[in-house]
Short mmCIF file of C-alpha atoms and ligand atoms in Angstrom, two decimals:
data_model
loop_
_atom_site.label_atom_id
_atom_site.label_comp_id
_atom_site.label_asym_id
_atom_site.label_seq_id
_atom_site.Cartn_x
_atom_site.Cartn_y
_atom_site.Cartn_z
CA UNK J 345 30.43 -2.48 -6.98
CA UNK J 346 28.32 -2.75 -9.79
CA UNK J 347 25.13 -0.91 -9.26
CA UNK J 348 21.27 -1.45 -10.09
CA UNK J 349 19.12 1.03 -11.37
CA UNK J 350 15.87 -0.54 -12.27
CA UNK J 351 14.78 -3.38 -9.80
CA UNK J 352 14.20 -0.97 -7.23
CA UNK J 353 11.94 1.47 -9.15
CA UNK J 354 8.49 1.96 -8.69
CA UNK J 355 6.14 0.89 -11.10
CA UNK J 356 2.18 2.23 -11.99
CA UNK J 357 -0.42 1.24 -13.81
CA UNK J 358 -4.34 1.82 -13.30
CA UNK J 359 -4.34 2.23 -9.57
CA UNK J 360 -2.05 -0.72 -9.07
CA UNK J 361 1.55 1.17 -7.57
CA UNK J 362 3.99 -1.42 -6.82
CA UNK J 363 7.23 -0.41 -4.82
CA UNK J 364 10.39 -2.41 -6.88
CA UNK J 365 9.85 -4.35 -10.10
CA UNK J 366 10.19 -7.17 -8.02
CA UNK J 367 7.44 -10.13 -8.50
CA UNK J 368 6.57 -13.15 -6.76
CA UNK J 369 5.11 -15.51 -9.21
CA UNK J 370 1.90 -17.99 -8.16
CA UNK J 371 3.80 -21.19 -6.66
CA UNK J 372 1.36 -24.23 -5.27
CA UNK J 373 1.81 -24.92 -1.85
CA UNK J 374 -0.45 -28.35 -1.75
CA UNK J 375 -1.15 -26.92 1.66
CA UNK J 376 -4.55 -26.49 1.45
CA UNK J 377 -7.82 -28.41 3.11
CA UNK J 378 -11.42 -27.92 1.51
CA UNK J 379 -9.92 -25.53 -0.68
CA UNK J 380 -9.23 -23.07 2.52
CA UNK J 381 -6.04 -20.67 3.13
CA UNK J 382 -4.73 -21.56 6.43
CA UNK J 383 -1.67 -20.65 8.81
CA UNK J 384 1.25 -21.73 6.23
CA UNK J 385 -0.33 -19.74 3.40
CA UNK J 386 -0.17 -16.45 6.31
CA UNK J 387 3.67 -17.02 7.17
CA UNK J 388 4.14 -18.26 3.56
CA UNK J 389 2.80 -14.95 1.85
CA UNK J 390 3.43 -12.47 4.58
CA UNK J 391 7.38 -13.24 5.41
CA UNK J 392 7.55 -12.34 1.65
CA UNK J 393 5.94 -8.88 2.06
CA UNK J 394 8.71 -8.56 5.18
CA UNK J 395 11.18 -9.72 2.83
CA UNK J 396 10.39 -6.31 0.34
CA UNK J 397 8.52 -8.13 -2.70
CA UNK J 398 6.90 -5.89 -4.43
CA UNK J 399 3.81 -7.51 -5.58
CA UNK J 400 2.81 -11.41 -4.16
CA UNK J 401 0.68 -12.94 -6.78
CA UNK J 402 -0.86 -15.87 -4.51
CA UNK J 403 -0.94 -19.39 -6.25
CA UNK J 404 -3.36 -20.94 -8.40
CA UNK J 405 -6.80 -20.68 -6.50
CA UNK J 406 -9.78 -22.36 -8.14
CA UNK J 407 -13.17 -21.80 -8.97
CA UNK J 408 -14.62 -24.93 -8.43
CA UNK J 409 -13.82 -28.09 -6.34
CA UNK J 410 -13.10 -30.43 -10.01
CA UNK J 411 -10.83 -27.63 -10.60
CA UNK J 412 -8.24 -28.29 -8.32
CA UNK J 413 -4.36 -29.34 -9.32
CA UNK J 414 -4.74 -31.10 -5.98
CA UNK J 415 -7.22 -32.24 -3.09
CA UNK J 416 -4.90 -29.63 -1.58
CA UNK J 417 -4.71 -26.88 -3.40
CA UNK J 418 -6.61 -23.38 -2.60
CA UNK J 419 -10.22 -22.17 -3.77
CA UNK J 420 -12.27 -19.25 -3.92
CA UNK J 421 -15.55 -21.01 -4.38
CA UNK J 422 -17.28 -19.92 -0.87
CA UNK J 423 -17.44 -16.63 1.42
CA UNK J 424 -15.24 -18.53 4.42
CA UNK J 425 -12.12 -19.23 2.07
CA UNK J 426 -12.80 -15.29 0.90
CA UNK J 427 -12.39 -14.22 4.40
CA UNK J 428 -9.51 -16.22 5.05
CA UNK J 429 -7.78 -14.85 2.60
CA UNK J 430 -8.77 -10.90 3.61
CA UNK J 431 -7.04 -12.38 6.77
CA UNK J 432 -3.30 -12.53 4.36
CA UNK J 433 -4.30 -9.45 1.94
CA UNK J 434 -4.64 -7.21 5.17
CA UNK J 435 -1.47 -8.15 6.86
CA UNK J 436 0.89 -8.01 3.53
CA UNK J 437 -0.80 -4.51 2.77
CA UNK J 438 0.34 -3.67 6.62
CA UNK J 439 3.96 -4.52 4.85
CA UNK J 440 3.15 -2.09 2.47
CA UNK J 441 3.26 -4.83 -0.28
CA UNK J 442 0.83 -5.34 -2.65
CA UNK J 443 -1.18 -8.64 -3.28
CA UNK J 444 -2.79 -10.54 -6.53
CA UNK J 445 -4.41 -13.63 -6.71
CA UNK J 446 -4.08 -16.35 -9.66
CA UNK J 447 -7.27 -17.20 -10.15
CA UNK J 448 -7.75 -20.63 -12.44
CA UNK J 449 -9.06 -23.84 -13.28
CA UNK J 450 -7.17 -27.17 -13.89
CA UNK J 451 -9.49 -28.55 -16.72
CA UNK J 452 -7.86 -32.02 -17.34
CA UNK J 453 -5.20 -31.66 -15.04
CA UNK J 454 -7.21 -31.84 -12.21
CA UNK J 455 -6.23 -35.07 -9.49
CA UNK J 456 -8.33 -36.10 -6.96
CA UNK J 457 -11.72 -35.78 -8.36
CA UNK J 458 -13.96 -38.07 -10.53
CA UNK J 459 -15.34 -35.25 -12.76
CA UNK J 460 -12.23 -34.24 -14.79
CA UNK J 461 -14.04 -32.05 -17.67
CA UNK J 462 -11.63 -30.22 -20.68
CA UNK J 463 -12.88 -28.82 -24.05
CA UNK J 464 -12.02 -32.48 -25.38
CA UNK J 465 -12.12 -35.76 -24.21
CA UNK J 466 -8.13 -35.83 -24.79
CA UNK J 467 -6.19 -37.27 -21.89
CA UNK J 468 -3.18 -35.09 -20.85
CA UNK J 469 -0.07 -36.94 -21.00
CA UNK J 470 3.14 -35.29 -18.78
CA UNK J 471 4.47 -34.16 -15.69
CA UNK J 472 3.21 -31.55 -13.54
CA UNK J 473 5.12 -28.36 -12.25
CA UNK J 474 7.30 -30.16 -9.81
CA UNK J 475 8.21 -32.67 -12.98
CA UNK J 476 6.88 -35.41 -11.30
CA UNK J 477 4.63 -37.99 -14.07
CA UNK J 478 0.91 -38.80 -12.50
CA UNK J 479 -1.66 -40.81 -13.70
CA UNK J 480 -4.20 -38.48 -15.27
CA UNK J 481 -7.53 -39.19 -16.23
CA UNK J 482 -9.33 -39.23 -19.64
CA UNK J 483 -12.03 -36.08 -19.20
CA UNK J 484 -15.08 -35.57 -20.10
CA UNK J 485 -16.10 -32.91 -22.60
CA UNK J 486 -17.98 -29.87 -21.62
CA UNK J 487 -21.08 -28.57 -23.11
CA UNK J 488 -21.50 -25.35 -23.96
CA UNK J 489 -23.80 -24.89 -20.87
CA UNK J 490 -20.94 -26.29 -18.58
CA UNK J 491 -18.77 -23.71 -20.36
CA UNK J 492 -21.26 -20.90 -19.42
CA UNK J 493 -21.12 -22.44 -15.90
CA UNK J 494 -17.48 -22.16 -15.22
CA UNK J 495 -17.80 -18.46 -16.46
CA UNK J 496 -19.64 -17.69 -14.29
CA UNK J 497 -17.53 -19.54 -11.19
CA UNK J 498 -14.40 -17.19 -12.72
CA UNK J 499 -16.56 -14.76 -12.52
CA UNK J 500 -18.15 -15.05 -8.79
CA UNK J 501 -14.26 -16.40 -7.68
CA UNK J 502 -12.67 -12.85 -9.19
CA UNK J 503 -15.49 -11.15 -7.17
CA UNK J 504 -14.58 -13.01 -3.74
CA UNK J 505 -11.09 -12.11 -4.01
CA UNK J 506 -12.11 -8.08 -4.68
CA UNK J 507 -14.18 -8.49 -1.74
CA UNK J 508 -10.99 -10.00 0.26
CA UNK J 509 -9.16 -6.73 -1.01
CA UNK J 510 -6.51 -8.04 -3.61
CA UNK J 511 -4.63 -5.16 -5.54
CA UNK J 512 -5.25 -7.47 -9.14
CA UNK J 513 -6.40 -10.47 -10.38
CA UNK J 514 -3.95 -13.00 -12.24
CA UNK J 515 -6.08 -15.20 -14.84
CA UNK J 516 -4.42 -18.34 -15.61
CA UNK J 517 -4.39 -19.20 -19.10
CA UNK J 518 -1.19 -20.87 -19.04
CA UNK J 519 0.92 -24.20 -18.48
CA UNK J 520 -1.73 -26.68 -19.66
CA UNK J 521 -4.41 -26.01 -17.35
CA UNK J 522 -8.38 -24.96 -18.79
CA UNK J 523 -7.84 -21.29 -20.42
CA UNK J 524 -4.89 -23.19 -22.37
CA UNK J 525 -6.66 -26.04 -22.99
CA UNK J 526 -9.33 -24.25 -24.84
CA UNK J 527 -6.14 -21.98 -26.41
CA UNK J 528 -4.05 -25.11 -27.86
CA UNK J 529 -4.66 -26.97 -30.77
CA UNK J 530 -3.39 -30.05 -29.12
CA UNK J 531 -5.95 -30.00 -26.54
CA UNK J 532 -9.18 -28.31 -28.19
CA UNK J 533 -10.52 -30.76 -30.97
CA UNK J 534 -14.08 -28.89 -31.01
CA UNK J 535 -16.07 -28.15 -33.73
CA UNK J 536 -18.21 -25.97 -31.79
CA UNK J 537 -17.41 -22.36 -31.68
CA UNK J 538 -14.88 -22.81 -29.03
CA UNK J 539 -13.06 -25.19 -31.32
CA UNK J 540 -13.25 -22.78 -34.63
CA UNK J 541 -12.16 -19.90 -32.19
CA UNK J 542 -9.79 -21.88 -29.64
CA UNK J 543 -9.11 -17.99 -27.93
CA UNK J 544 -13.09 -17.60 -27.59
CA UNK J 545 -13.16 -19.29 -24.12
CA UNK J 546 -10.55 -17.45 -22.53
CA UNK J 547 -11.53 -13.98 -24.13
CA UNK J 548 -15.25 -14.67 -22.58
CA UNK J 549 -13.30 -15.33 -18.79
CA UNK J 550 -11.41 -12.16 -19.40
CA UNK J 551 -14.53 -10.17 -20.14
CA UNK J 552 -16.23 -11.78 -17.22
CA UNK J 553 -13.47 -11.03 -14.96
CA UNK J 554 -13.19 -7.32 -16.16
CA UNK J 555 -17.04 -7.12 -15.48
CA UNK J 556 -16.90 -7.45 -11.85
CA UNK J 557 -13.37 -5.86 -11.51
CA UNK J 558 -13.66 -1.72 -11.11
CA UNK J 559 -12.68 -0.03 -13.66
CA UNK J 560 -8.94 1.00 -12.27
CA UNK J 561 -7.78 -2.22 -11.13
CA UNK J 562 -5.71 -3.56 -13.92
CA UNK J 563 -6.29 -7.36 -14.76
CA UNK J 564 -3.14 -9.90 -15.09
CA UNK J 565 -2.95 -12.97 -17.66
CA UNK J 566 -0.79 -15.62 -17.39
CA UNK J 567 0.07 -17.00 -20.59
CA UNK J 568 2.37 -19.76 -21.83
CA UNK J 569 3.75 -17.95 -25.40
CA UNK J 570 4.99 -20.99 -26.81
CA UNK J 571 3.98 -24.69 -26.03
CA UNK J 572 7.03 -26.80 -25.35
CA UNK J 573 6.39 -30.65 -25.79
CA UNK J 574 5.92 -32.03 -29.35
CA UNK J 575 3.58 -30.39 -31.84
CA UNK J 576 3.67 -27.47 -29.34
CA UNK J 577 2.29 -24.24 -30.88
CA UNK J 578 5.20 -21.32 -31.70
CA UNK J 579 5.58 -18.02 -30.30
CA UNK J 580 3.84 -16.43 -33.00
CA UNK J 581 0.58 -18.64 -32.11
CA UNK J 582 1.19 -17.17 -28.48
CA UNK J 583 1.38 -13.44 -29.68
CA UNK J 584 -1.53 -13.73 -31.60
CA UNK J 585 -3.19 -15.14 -28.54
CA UNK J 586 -1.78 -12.41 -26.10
CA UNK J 587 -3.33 -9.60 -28.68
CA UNK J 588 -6.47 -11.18 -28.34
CA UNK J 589 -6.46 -11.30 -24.64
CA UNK J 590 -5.40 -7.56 -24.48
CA UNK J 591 -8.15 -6.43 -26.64
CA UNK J 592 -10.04 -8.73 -24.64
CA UNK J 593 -9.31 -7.10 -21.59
CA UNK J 594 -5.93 -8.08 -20.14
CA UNK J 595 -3.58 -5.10 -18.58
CA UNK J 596 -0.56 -6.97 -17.60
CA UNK J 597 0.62 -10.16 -19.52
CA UNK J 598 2.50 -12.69 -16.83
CA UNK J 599 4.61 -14.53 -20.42
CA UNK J 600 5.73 -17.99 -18.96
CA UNK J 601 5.48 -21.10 -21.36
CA UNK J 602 4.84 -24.48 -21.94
CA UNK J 603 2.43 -26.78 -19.86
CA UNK J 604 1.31 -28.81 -22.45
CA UNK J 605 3.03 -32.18 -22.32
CA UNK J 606 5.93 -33.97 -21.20
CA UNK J 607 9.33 -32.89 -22.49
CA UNK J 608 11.56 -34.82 -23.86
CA UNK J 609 15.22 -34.67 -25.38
CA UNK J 610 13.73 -33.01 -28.47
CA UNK J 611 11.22 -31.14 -27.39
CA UNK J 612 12.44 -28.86 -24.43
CA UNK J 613 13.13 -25.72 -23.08
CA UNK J 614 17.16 -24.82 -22.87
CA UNK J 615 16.50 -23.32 -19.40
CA UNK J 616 19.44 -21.66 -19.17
CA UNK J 617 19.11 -18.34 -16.99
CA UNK J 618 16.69 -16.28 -18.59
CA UNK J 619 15.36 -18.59 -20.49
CA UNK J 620 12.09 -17.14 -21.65
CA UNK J 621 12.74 -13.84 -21.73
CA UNK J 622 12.49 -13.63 -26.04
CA UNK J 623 8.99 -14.48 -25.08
CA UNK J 624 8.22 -11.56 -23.02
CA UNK J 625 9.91 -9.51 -25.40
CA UNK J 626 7.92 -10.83 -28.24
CA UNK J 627 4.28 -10.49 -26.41
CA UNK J 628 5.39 -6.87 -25.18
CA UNK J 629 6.33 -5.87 -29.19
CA UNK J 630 3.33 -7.97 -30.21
CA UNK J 631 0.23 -6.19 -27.71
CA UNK J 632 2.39 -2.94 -26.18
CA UNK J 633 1.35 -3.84 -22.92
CA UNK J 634 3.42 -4.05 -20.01
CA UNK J 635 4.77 -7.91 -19.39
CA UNK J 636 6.21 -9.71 -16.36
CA UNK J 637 9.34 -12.23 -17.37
CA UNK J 638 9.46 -15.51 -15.57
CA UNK J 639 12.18 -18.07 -15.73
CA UNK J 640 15.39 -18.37 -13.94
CA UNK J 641 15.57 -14.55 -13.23
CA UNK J 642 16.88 -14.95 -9.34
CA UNK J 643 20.40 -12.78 -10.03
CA UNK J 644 19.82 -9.69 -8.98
CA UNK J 645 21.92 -8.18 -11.75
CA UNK J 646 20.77 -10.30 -14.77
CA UNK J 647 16.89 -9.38 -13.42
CA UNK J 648 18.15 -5.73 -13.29
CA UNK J 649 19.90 -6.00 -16.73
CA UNK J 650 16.85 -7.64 -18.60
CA UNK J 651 14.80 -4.33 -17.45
CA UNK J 652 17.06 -2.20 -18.91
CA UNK J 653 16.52 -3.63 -22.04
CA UNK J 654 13.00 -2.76 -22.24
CA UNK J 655 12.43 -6.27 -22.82
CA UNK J 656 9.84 -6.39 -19.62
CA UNK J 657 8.47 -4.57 -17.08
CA UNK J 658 8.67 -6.74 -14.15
CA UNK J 659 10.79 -9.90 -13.32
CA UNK J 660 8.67 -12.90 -11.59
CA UNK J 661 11.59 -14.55 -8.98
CA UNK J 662 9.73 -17.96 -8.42
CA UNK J 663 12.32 -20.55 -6.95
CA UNK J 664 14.76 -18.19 -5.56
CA UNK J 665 12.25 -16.34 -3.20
CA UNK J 666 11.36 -19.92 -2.03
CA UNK J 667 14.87 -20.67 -1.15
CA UNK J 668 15.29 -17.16 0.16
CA UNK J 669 12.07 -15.05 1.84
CA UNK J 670 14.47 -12.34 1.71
CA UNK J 671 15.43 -12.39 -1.86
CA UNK J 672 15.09 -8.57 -2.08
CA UNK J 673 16.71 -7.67 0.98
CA UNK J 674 19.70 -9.84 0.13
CA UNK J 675 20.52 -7.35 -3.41
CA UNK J 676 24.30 -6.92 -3.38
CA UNK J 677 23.97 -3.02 -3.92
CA UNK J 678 22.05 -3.49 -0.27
CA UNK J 679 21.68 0.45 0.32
CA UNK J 680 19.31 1.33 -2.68
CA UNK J 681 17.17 -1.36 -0.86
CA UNK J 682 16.63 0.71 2.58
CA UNK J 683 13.18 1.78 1.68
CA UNK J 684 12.19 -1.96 2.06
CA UNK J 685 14.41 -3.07 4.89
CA UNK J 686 11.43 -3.11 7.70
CA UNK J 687 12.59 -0.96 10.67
CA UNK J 688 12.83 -3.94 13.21
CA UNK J 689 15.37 -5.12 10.91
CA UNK J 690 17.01 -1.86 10.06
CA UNK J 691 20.32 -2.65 12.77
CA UNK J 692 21.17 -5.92 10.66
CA UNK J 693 21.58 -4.08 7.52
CA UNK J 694 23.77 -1.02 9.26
C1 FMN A 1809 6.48 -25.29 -6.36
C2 FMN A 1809 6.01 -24.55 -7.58
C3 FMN A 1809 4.64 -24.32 -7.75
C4 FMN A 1809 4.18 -23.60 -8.85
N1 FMN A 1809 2.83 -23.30 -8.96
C5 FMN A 1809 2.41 -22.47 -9.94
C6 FMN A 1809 1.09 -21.96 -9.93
O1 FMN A 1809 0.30 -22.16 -8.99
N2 FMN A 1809 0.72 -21.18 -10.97
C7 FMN A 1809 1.57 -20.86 -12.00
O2 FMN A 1809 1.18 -20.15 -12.92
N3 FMN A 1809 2.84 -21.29 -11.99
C8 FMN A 1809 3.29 -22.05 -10.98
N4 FMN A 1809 4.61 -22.39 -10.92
C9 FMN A 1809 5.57 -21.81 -11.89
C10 FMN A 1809 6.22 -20.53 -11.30
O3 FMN A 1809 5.26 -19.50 -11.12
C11 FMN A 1809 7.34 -19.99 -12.20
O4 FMN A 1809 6.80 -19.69 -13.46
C12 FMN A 1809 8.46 -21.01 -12.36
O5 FMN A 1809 8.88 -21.51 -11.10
C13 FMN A 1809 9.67 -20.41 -13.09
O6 FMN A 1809 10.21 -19.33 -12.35
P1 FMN A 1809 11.58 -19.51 -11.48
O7 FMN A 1809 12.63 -20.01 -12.45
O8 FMN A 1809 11.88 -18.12 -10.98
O9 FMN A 1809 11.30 -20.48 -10.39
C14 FMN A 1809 5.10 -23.14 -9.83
C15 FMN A 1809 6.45 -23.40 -9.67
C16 FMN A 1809 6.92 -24.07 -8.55
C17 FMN A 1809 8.40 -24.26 -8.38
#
């Protein structure tokens, strides 16, 4: 049987150790009320620490209320929804996993709120992650003392979840929502600073983040490298953006893509397996940081083969650990996985 040598390796960086290469990327669960983590999000996130994931990034949690994807979506804007989660960070760590948190802000793709604010007054005009079309709303533009203001709520939200006891912070500066708003000339129209420097924005959250982090936990940005609908900016826009966030700050770029409108025939990712992995490849040769790859990476050898190739550090399995908890567990060369086969289970895997 063919064998794998890298999935299963450790990985370091800072004080972050993570036991396999193996990520969980941030996946809505629209489970949410008030913005709180509740009992799906603890059997959600913790059968995935059973199931031998290395490192759970939790999905997009917001700063503020008007910042939500969703009425039901999660929030780290209070100390009750930071104690809920300390609730799930303890009990994956007691998995011996370890546990980020995607902290973010929806901008103009916020639903279910009447104060939808993005750098420009620019509806958005596509689908959202599950591809479905909704009616968004027109938003209102920020001022540059709203801008300070939702600095600020990165700032106190990256706090909370240090307080809960997350192992990193994910910022989320991709798929269209307000760090990539600010980053895309589709989006950012302003003439202010933040429109002559569309990076500005999202290199002030970085610093903000990194000034309440300590000094040894290593800071994650999502970014989308490359903007997929019409008059989408190229990879080399995104690599010039991912140097500036890693001079900014960032430790770990999370390279996804797209976001930023609908697709259509012409305009649209091939998505065949692997599909973005040039990207992470690019934004590793670009910054010389360590990336995660995302996209269509759930075969265990084609995940193993793309970190041979140096091309990234860690592979994100998104879909396939929601059809499968287990994911890890279920690698066909089963016995380098015994470290992470928990000892209850240990008999099934004989
Ligand atoms: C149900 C669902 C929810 C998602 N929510 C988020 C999210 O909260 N934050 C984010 O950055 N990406 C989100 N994504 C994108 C995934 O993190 C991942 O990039 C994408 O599913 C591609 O990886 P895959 O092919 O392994 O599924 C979501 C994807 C799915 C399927």
């Amino acid at each position: 049987m063919t064998k794998l040598f890298y999935l299963n390796t450790p990985f370091s960086i800072k004080n972050l150790s993570v036991k396999n290469r193996i990520v969980m990327p941030p996946m809505c669960q629209y489970q949410a009320k008030d913005g709180m983590p509740n009992d799906w999000h603890f059997v959600h996130y913790v059968s995935r620490a059973v199931g031998g994931v290395g490192l759970i990034i939790v999905e997009m949690t917001n700063v503020a209320p008007n910042g939500r994807i969703s009425p039901n979506c999660l929030g780290l804007w209070n100390d009750q929804q930071r104690d809920k989660f300390k609730h799930i960070v303890d009990a994956v760590h007691a998995q011996n996993a370890k546990i980020a948190i995607q902290i973010g802000h929806a901008g103009r793709k916020a639903l279910g709120t009447d104060d939808v604010v993005a750098p420009s007054a620019i509806k958005y005009d596509g689908a959202n992650e599950a591809g479905e079309r909704w009616q968004y709303q027109t938003p209102r533009e920020l001022t540059q003392h709203e801008i300070s203001i939702i600095i600020q709520q990165f700032k106190q939200s990256v706090q909370r979840a240090i307080e809960a006891g997350f192992d990193s912070i994910e910022l989320h500066a991709a798929h269209g929502y307000l760090i990539h708003q600010f980053s895309s000339p589709k989006s950012n129209l302003r003439t202010d600073e933040y429109g002559q420097d569309r990076f500005l924005f999202g290199e002030q959250v970085i610093k903000a983040a990194k000034s309440v982090m300590p000094a040894d936990m290593p800071l994650i940005v999502r970014i989308s490298a490359q903007e997929y609908g019409e008059n989408g900016f190229d990879a080399k826009y995104g690599c010039k953006m991912a140097k500036r966030f890693a001079a900014a700050g960032a430790d770990i770029l999370h390279v996804s893509g797209g976001g930023d409108g609908h697709l259509s025939a012409s305009h649209t990712p091939p998505f065949h397996a692997g599909y973005q992995v040039y990207l992470a490849r690019a934004v590793k040769q670009a910054t010389q940081l360590p990336v995660i790859a995302v996209g269509m990476l759930d075969d265990h050898y084609l995940a193993d083969f793309v970190l041979s190739t140096g091309d990234a550090d860690l592979i994100a399995v998104g879909r396939g650990l929601l059809r499968d908890p287990y994911w890890v567990l279920h690698t066909p060369a089963s016995a380098a996985l015994s470290p992470f086969i928990p000892s209850s289970y240990a008999c099934a895997f004989d």
